Coordinates of C-alpha atoms in Angstrom, one line a residue:
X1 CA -3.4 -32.7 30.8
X2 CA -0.1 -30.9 31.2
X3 CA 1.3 -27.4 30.1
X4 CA 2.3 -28.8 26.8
X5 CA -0.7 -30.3 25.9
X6 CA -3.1 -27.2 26.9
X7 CA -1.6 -24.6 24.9
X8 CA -1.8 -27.5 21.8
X9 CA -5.2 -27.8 22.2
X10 CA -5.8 -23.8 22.9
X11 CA -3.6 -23.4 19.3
X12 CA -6.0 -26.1 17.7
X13 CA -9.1 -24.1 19.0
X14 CA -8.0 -21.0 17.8
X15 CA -7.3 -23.1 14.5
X16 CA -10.9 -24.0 14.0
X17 CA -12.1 -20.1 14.4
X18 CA -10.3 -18.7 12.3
X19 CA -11.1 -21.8 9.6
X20 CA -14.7 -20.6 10.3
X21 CA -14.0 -16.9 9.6
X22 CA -12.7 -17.6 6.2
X23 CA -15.7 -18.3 4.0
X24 CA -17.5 -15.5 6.1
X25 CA -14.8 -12.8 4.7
X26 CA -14.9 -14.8 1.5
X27 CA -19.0 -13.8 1.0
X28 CA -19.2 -11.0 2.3
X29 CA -16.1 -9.3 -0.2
X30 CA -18.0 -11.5 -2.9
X31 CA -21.3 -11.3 -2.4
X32 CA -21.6 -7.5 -0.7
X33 CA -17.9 -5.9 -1.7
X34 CA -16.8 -5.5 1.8
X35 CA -12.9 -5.9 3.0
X36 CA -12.9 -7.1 6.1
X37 CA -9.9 -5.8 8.3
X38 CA -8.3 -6.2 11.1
X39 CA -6.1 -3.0 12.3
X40 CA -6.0 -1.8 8.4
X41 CA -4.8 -5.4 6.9
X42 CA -6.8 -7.4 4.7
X43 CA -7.9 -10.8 5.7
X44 CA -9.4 -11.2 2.5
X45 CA -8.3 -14.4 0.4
X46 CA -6.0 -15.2 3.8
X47 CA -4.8 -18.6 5.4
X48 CA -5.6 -19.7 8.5
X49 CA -2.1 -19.2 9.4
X50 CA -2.3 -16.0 8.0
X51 CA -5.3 -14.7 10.0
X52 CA -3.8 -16.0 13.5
X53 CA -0.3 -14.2 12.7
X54 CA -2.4 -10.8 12.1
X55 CA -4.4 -11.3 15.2
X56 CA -1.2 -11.9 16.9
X57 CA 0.7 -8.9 15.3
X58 CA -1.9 -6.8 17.5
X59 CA 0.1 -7.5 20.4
X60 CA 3.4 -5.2 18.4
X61 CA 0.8 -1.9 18.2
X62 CA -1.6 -2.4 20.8
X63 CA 0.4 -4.5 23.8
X64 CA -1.5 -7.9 23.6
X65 CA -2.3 -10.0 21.2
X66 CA -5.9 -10.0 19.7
X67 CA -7.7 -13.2 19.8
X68 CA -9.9 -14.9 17.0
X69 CA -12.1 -15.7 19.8
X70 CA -13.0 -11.9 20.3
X71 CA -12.9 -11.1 16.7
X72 CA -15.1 -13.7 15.6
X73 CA -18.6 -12.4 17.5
X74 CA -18.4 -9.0 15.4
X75 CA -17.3 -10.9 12.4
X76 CA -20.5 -13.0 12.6
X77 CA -22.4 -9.7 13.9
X78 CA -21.5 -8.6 10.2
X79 CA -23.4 -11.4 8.3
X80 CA -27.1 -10.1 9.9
X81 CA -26.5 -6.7 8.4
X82 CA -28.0 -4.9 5.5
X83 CA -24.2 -4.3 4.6
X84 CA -23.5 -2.0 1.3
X85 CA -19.8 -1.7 0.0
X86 CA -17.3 -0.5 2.7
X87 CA -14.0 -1.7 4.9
X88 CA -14.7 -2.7 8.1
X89 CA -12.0 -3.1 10.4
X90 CA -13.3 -6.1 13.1
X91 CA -9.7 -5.1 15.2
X92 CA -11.2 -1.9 16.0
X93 CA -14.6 -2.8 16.6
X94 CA -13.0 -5.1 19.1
X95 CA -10.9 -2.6 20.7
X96 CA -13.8 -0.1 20.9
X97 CA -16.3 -2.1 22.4
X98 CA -13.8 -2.9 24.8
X99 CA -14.0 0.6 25.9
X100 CA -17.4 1.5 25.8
X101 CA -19.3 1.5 28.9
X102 CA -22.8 1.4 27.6
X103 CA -24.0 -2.4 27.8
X104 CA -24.1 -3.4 24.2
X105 CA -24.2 -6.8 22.9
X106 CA -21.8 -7.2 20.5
X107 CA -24.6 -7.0 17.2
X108 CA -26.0 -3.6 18.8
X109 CA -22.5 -2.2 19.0
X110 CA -21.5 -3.8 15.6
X111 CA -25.1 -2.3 14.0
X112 CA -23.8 1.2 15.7
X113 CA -20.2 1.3 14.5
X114 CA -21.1 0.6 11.1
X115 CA -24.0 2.3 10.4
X116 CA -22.7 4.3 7.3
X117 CA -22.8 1.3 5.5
X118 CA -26.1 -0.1 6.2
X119 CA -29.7 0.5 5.0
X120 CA -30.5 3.5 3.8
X121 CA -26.9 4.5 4.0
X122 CA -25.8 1.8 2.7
X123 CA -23.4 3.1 -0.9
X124 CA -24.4 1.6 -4.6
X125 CA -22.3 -0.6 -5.9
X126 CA -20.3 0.9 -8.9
X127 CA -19.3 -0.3 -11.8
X128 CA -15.9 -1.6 -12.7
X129 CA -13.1 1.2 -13.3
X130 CA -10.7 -0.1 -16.4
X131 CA -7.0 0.7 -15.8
X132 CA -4.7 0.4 -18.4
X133 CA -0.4 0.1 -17.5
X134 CA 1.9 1.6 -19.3
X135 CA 5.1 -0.5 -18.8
X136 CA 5.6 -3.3 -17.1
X137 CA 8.4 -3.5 -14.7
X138 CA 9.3 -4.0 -11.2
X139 CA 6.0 -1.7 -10.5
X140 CA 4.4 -2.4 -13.2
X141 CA 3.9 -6.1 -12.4
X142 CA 3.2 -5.6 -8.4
X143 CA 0.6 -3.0 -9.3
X144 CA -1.0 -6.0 -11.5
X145 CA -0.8 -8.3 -8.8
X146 CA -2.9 -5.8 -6.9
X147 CA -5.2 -5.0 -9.2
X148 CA -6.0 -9.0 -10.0
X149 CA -6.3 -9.2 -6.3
X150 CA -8.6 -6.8 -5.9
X151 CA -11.1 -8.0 -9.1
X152 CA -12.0 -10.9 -6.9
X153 CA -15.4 -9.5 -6.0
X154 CA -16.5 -8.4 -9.8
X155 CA -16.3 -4.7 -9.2
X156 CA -13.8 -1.6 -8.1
X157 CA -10.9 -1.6 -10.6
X158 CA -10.8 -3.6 -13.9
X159 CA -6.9 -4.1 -15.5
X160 CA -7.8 -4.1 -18.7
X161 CA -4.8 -4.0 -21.0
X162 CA -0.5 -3.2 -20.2
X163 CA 0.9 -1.5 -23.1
X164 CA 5.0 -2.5 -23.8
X165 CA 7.3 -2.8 -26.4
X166 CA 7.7 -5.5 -28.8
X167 CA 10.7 -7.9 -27.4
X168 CA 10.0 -10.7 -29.8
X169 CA 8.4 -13.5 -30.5
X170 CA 8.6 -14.7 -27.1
X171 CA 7.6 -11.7 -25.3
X172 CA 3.9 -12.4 -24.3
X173 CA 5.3 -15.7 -22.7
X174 CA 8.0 -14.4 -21.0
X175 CA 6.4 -11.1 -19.3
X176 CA 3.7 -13.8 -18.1
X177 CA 6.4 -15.8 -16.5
X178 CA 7.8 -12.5 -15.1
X179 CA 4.2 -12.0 -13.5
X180 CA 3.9 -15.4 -12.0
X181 CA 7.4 -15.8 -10.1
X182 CA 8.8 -12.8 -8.7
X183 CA 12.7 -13.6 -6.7
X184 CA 11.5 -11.2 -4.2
X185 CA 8.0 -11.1 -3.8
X186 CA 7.1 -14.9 -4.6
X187 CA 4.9 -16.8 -6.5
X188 CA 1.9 -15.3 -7.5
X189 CA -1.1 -16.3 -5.6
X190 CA -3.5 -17.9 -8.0
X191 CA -3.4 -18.8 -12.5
X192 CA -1.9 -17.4 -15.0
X193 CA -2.6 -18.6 -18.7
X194 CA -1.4 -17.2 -22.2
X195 CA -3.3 -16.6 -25.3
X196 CA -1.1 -16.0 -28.0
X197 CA -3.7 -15.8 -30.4
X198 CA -5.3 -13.1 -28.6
X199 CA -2.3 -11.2 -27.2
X200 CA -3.5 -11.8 -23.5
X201 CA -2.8 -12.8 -20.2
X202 CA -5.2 -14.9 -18.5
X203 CA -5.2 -14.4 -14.4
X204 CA -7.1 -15.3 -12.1
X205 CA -9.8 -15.3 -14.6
X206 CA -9.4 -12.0 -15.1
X207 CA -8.5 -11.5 -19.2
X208 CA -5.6 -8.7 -19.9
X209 CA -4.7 -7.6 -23.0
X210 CA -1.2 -6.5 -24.1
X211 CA -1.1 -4.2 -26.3
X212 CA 2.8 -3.2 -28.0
X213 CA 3.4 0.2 -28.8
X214 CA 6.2 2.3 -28.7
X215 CA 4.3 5.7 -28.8
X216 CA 1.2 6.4 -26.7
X217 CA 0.0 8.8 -29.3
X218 CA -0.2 5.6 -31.5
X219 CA -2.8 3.6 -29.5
X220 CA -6.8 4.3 -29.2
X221 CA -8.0 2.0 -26.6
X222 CA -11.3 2.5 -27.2
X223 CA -10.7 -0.4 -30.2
X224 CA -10.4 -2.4 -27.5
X225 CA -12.9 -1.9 -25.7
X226 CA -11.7 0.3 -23.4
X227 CA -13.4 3.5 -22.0
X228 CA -13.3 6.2 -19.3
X229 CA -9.9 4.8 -18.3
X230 CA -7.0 5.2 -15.9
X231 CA -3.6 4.8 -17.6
X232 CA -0.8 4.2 -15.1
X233 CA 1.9 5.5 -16.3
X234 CA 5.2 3.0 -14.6
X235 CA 7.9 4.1 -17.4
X236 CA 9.2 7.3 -15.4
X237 CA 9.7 8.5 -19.6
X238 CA 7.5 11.5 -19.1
X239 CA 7.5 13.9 -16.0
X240 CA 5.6 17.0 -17.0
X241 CA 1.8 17.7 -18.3
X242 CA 3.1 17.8 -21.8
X243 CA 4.7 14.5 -22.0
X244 CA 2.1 12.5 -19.6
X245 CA -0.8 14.1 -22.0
X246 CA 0.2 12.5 -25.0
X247 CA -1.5 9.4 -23.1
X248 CA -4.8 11.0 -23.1
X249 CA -6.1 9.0 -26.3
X250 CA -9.5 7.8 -26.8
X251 CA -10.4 5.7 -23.9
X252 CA -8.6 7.1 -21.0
X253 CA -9.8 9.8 -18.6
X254 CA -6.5 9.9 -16.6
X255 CA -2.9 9.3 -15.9
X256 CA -1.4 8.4 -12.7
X257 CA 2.6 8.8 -13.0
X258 CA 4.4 6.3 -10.4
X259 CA 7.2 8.6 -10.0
X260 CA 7.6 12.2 -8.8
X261 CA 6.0 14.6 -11.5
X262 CA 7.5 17.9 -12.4
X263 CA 6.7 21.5 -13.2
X264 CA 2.3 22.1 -12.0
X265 CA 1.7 18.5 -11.8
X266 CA 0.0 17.5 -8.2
X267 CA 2.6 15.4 -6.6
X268 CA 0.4 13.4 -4.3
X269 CA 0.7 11.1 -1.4
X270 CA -2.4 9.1 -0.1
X271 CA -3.4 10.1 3.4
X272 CA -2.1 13.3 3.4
X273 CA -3.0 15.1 0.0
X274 CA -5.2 12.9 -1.9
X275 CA -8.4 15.0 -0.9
X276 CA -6.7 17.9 -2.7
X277 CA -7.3 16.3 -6.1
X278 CA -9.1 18.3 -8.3
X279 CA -12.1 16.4 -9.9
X280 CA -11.3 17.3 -13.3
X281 CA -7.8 16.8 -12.4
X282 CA -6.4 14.5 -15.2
X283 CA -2.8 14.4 -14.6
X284 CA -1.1 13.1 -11.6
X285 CA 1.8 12.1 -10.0
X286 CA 1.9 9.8 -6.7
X287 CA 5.4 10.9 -5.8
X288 CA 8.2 8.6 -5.4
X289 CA 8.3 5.8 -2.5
X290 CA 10.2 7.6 -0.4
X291 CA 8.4 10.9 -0.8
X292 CA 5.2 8.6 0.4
X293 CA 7.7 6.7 3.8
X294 CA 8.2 10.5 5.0
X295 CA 5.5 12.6 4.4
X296 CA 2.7 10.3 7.1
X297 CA 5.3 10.7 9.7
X298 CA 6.2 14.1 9.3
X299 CA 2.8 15.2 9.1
X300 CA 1.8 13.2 11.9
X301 CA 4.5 15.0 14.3
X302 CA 4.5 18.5 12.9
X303 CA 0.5 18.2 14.2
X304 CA 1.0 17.1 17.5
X305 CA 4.8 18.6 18.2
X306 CA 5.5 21.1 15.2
X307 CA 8.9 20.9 13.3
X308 CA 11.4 23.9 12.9
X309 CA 13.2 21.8 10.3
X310 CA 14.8 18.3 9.3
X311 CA 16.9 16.3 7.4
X312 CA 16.3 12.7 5.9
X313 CA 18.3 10.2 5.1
X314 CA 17.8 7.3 2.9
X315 CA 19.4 3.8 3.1
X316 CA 17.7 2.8 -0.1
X317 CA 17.8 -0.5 -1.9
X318 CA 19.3 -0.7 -5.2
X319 CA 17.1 -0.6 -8.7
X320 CA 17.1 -1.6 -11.8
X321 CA 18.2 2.1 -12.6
X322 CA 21.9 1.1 -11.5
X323 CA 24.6 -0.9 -12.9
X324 CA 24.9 -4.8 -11.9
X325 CA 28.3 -4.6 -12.6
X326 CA 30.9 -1.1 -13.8
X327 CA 29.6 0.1 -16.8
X328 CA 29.0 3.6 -18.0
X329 CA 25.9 5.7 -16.4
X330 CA 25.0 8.9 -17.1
X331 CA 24.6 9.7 -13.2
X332 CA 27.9 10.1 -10.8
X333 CA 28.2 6.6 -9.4
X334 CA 25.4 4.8 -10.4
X335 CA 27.8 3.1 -12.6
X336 CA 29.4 1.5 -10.3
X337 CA 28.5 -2.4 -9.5
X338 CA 25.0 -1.7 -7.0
X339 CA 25.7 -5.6 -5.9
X340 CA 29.2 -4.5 -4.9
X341 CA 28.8 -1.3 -3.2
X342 CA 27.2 1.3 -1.0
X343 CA 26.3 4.2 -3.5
X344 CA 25.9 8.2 -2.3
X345 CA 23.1 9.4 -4.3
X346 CA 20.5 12.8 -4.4
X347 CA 16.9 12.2 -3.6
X348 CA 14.1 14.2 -4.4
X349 CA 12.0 13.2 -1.5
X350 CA 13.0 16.2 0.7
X351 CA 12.2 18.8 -2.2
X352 CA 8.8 16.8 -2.8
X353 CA 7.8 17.2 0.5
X354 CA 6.3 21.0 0.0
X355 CA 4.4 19.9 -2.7
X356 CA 2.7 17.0 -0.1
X357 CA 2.2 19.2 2.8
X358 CA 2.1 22.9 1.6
X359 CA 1.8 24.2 5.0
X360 CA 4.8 23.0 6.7
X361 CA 7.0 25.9 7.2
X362 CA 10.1 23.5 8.2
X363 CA 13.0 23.4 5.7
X364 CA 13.3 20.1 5.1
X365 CA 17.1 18.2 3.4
X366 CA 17.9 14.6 2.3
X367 CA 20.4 12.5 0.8
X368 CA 20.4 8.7 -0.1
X369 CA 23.0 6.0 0.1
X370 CA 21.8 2.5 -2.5
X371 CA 23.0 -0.5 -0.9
X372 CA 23.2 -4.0 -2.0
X373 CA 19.4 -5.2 -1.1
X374 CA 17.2 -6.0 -3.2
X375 CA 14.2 -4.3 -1.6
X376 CA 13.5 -2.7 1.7
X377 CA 14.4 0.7 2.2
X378 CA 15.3 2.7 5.8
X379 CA 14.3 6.5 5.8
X380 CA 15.8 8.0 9.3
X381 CA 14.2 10.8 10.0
X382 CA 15.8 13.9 12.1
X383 CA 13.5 16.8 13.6
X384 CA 13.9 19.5 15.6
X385 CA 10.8 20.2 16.9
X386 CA 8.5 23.4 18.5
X387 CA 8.8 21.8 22.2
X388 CA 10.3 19.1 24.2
X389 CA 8.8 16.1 24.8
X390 CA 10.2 12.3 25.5
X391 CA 10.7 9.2 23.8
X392 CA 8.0 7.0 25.7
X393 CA 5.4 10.1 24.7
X394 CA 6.6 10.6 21.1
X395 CA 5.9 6.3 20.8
X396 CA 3.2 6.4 22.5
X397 CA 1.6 8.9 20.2
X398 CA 3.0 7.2 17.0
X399 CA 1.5 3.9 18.3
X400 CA -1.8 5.4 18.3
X401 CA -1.3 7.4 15.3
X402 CA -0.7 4.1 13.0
X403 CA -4.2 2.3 15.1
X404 CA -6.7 4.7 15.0
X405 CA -6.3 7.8 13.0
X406 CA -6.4 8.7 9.5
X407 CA -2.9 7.9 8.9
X408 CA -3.2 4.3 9.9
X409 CA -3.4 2.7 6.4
X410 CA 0.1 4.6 5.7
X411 CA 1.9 4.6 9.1
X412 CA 2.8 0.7 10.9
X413 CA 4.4 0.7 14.1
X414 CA 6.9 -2.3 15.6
X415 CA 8.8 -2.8 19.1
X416 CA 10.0 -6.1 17.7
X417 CA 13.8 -6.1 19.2
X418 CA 15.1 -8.0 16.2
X419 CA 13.3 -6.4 13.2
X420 CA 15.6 -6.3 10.1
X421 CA 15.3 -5.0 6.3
X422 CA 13.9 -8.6 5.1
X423 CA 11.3 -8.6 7.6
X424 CA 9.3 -5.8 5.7
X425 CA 9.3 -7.3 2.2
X426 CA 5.3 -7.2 1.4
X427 CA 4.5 -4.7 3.9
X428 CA 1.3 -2.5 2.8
X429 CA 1.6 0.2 4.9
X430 CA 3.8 3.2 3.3
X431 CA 6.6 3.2 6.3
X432 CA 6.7 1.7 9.4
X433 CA 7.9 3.4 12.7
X434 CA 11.1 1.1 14.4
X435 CA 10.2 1.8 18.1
X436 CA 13.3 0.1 19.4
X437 CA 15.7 2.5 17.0
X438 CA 13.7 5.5 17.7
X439 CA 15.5 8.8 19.2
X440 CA 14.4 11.6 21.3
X441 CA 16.2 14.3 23.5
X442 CA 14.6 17.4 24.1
X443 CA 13.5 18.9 21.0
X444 CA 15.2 16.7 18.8
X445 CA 13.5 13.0 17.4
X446 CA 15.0 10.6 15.5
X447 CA 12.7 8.3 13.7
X448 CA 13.5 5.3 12.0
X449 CA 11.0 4.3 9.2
X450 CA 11.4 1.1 7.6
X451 CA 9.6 0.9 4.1
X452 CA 8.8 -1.7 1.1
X453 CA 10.1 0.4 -1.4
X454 CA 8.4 -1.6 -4.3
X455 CA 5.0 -3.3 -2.7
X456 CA 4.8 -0.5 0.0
X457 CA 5.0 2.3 -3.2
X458 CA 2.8 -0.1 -5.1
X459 CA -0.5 -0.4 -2.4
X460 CA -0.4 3.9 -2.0
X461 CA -0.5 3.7 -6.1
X462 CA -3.5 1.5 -6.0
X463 CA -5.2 4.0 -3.1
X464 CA -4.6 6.9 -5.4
X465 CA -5.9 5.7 -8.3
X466 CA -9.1 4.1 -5.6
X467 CA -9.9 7.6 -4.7
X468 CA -9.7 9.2 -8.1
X469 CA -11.8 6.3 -9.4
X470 CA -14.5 6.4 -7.1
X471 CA -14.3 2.7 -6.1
X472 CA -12.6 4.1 -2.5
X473 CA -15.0 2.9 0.0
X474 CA -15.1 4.0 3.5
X475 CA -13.8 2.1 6.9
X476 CA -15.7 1.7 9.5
X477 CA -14.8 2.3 12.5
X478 CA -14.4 5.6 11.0
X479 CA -10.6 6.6 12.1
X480 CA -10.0 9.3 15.1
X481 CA -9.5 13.0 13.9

């Protein structure tokens, strides 16, 4: 057999795995509402393509790629358990086990790791949470995506109805068309049907009312059937706790504002402030995407190094907020053509940041430059921090911080030489450390933090509104403190 030939038949082998380890992940997110993981990605609903490129990616974060030949004996490990709802992240049990000296077999290590979610332990599984949006743009829909995808085992959140204004008589046809091709973000994976009768969409079997209205006072959900909800506000219309409570109509229990809130309303970023929510907390705001790229970073340095101050700077994609071509705008430049032009901007991601992470001490600045992208964002990051250290320590330490801490569902790592803008579209993480651009002299780091500035935003939306809920199950491993 020569070279050629060999690694053919190894990629074939490793074809045939992870073709096995599909309907496994696909019963046990049905049948027992666990996500099965591998270093915080979903392989839920994947290809077999899909699940070899994430096994491979392992080799960007951890130095060598992961096989689905190692993977596979805890993933089948899984099947024997009493297994309650949970995320279970078969990368790290890999990894640990690796590491632990004690003589396990693979099922009495698996049975260890993940004993939270077994037996006696194991967590109920809850009932459906209905969410209700509120608009239906670019955020709008990618939050629907999410939520549809998520519905696939029968239970954690429930999109019920989106609530938009009246465009016509075409309008129920055209927002579904809107949902199902995306120029950025592709097809959507799976049906979509219309009912005109009914005023719904149909997707992936999952029935969605739409619901026109111009004035949230005007609507009681609970005519349609709709209770105890969470009403995600994507308009950016209202800011403040007066303006986001005139959603709090019969049927809904809370409002999540996709965009930074003002005056006492929690601006929150999951991973680093979610656990600060107030149970009887109705009103809150999840920040804006930036906000959520540069807060897990900067909290993850100012623990281990401490930071006097910094500045960020944004190299943001342009929004449907700016002008395709010169036309009047009531902001300085955002008239000008955003296909056309690099646009100096403000941010409020530097002023949000002391509403995230209360007990940083450093002042931190920002400004933001649009450019003509359509998505992808850059956040470059510039501390000063409490002592010295190097650049092989400081990536290092981020490397571990995006694999095994609490901070690894928000902060991705890559050394890939070649990494550009495009390369991030559909990333779930909420930044991702550039290792190769990365900066460090003395006191002074540089990070470079690549972000989805619409499906990034849109995944720590849907973890917010998780945790609120009470449909947030735990991962096991459980991180590193």
């Amino acid at each position: 057999m020569t070279v050629n030939e060999d690694v053919f038949t190894n990629w074939k082998t490793r074809e045939e795995i992870a073709e096995s380890m599909i309907p496994i992940i696909g019963r046990l997110h049905r049948e027992r509402d666990v996500t099965v993981l591998l270093h915080s990605r979903s392989l839920v609903n994947k290809s077999v393509v899909s699940i070899l490129k994430t096994h491979r990616f392992a080799r960007q974060i951890d130095g060598e790629e992961l096989s689905v030949t190692e993977t596979l004996p805890f993933l089948q490990a899984l099947t024997v358990l009493d297994l309650g709802p949970s995320q279970i992240d078969i990368g790290m049990l890999a990894a640990t086990y690796k590491t632990d000296a004690r003589g396990l077999s693979v099922e009495e290590f698996t049975a260890e790791a993940v004993i939270g979610a077994t037996g006696a332990n194991k967590l109920d599984r809850r009932e459906p949470r209905d969410v209700v949006l509120y608009g239906f743009g670019r955020i709008g829909r990618l939050i629907a995506r999410l939520l549809i995808e998520k519905a696939g085992s029968g239970n954690g959140l429930r999109l019920r109805a989106i609530v938009v204004r009246n465009s016509g008589s075409e309008d129920l046809v055209r927002r579904a068309s809107l949902l199902r091709r995306d120029s950025i973000h592709g097809q959507f994976q799976g049906t979509i049907t219309v009912d005109e009768a009914n005023n719904k969409i149909i997707a992936n079997g999952s029935e969605i009312k739409v619901i026109y209205s111009d004035d949230p006072t005007s609507v009681d959900y609970t005519a349609y059937g709709i209770n105890d909800a969470i009403l995600i506000d994507n308009t950016g219309r209202w800011r403040d706790r007066e303006g986001l409570s005139k959603h709090l109509r019969p049927g809904i229990a809370k409002v999540v504002l996709t965009a930074p809130g003002k005056g006492d309303v929690p601006n929150i970023v999951h991973g680093v402030n979610h656990d600060m929510i107030k149970p009887d907390e109705q009103i809150l705001s999840c920040a804006s995407c930036t906000t959520n790229a540069i807060v897990p970073p900067l909290k993850a340095m100012a623990d281990e190094y401490g930071v006097l101050r910094g500045h960020v700077e944004t190299v943001h994609s342009f929004t449907n907020d700016q002008n395709l071509l010169d036309n009047y705008h009531s902001s300085d430049r955002r008239g000008r053509s955003a296909a056309l032009n690099m646009v100096i901007t403000e941010t409020g991601a530097a002023s949000a940041v002391a509403k995230a992470l209360p007990d940083l001490k450093a002042k931190i600045t920002g400004s933001s430059i649009r450019v003509p992208v359509p998505d992808v964002s850059i956040a470059i990051l510039n501390l000063q921090l409490e002592r010295e250290t190097t650049r092989e320590e400081v990536l290092d330490y981020l490397r571990n911080v995006s694999l095994t801490s609490p901070l690894k569902r928000q902060i991705d790592f890559i050394s890939a030489p070649d990494a550009v803008s495009s390369d991030f579209i559909g990333s779930r993480h909420a930044s991702i450390v550039d290792a190769g651009a990365t900066k460090v002299e003395g006191d002074n780091a540089i990070l470079y933090l690549w972000y989805d500035n619409e499906f990034g935003y849109s995944c720590q939306v849907i973890r917010v509104v998780q945790h609120v809920s009470g449909v947030e199950y735990p991962t096991y491993p459980a991180p590193a403190v």
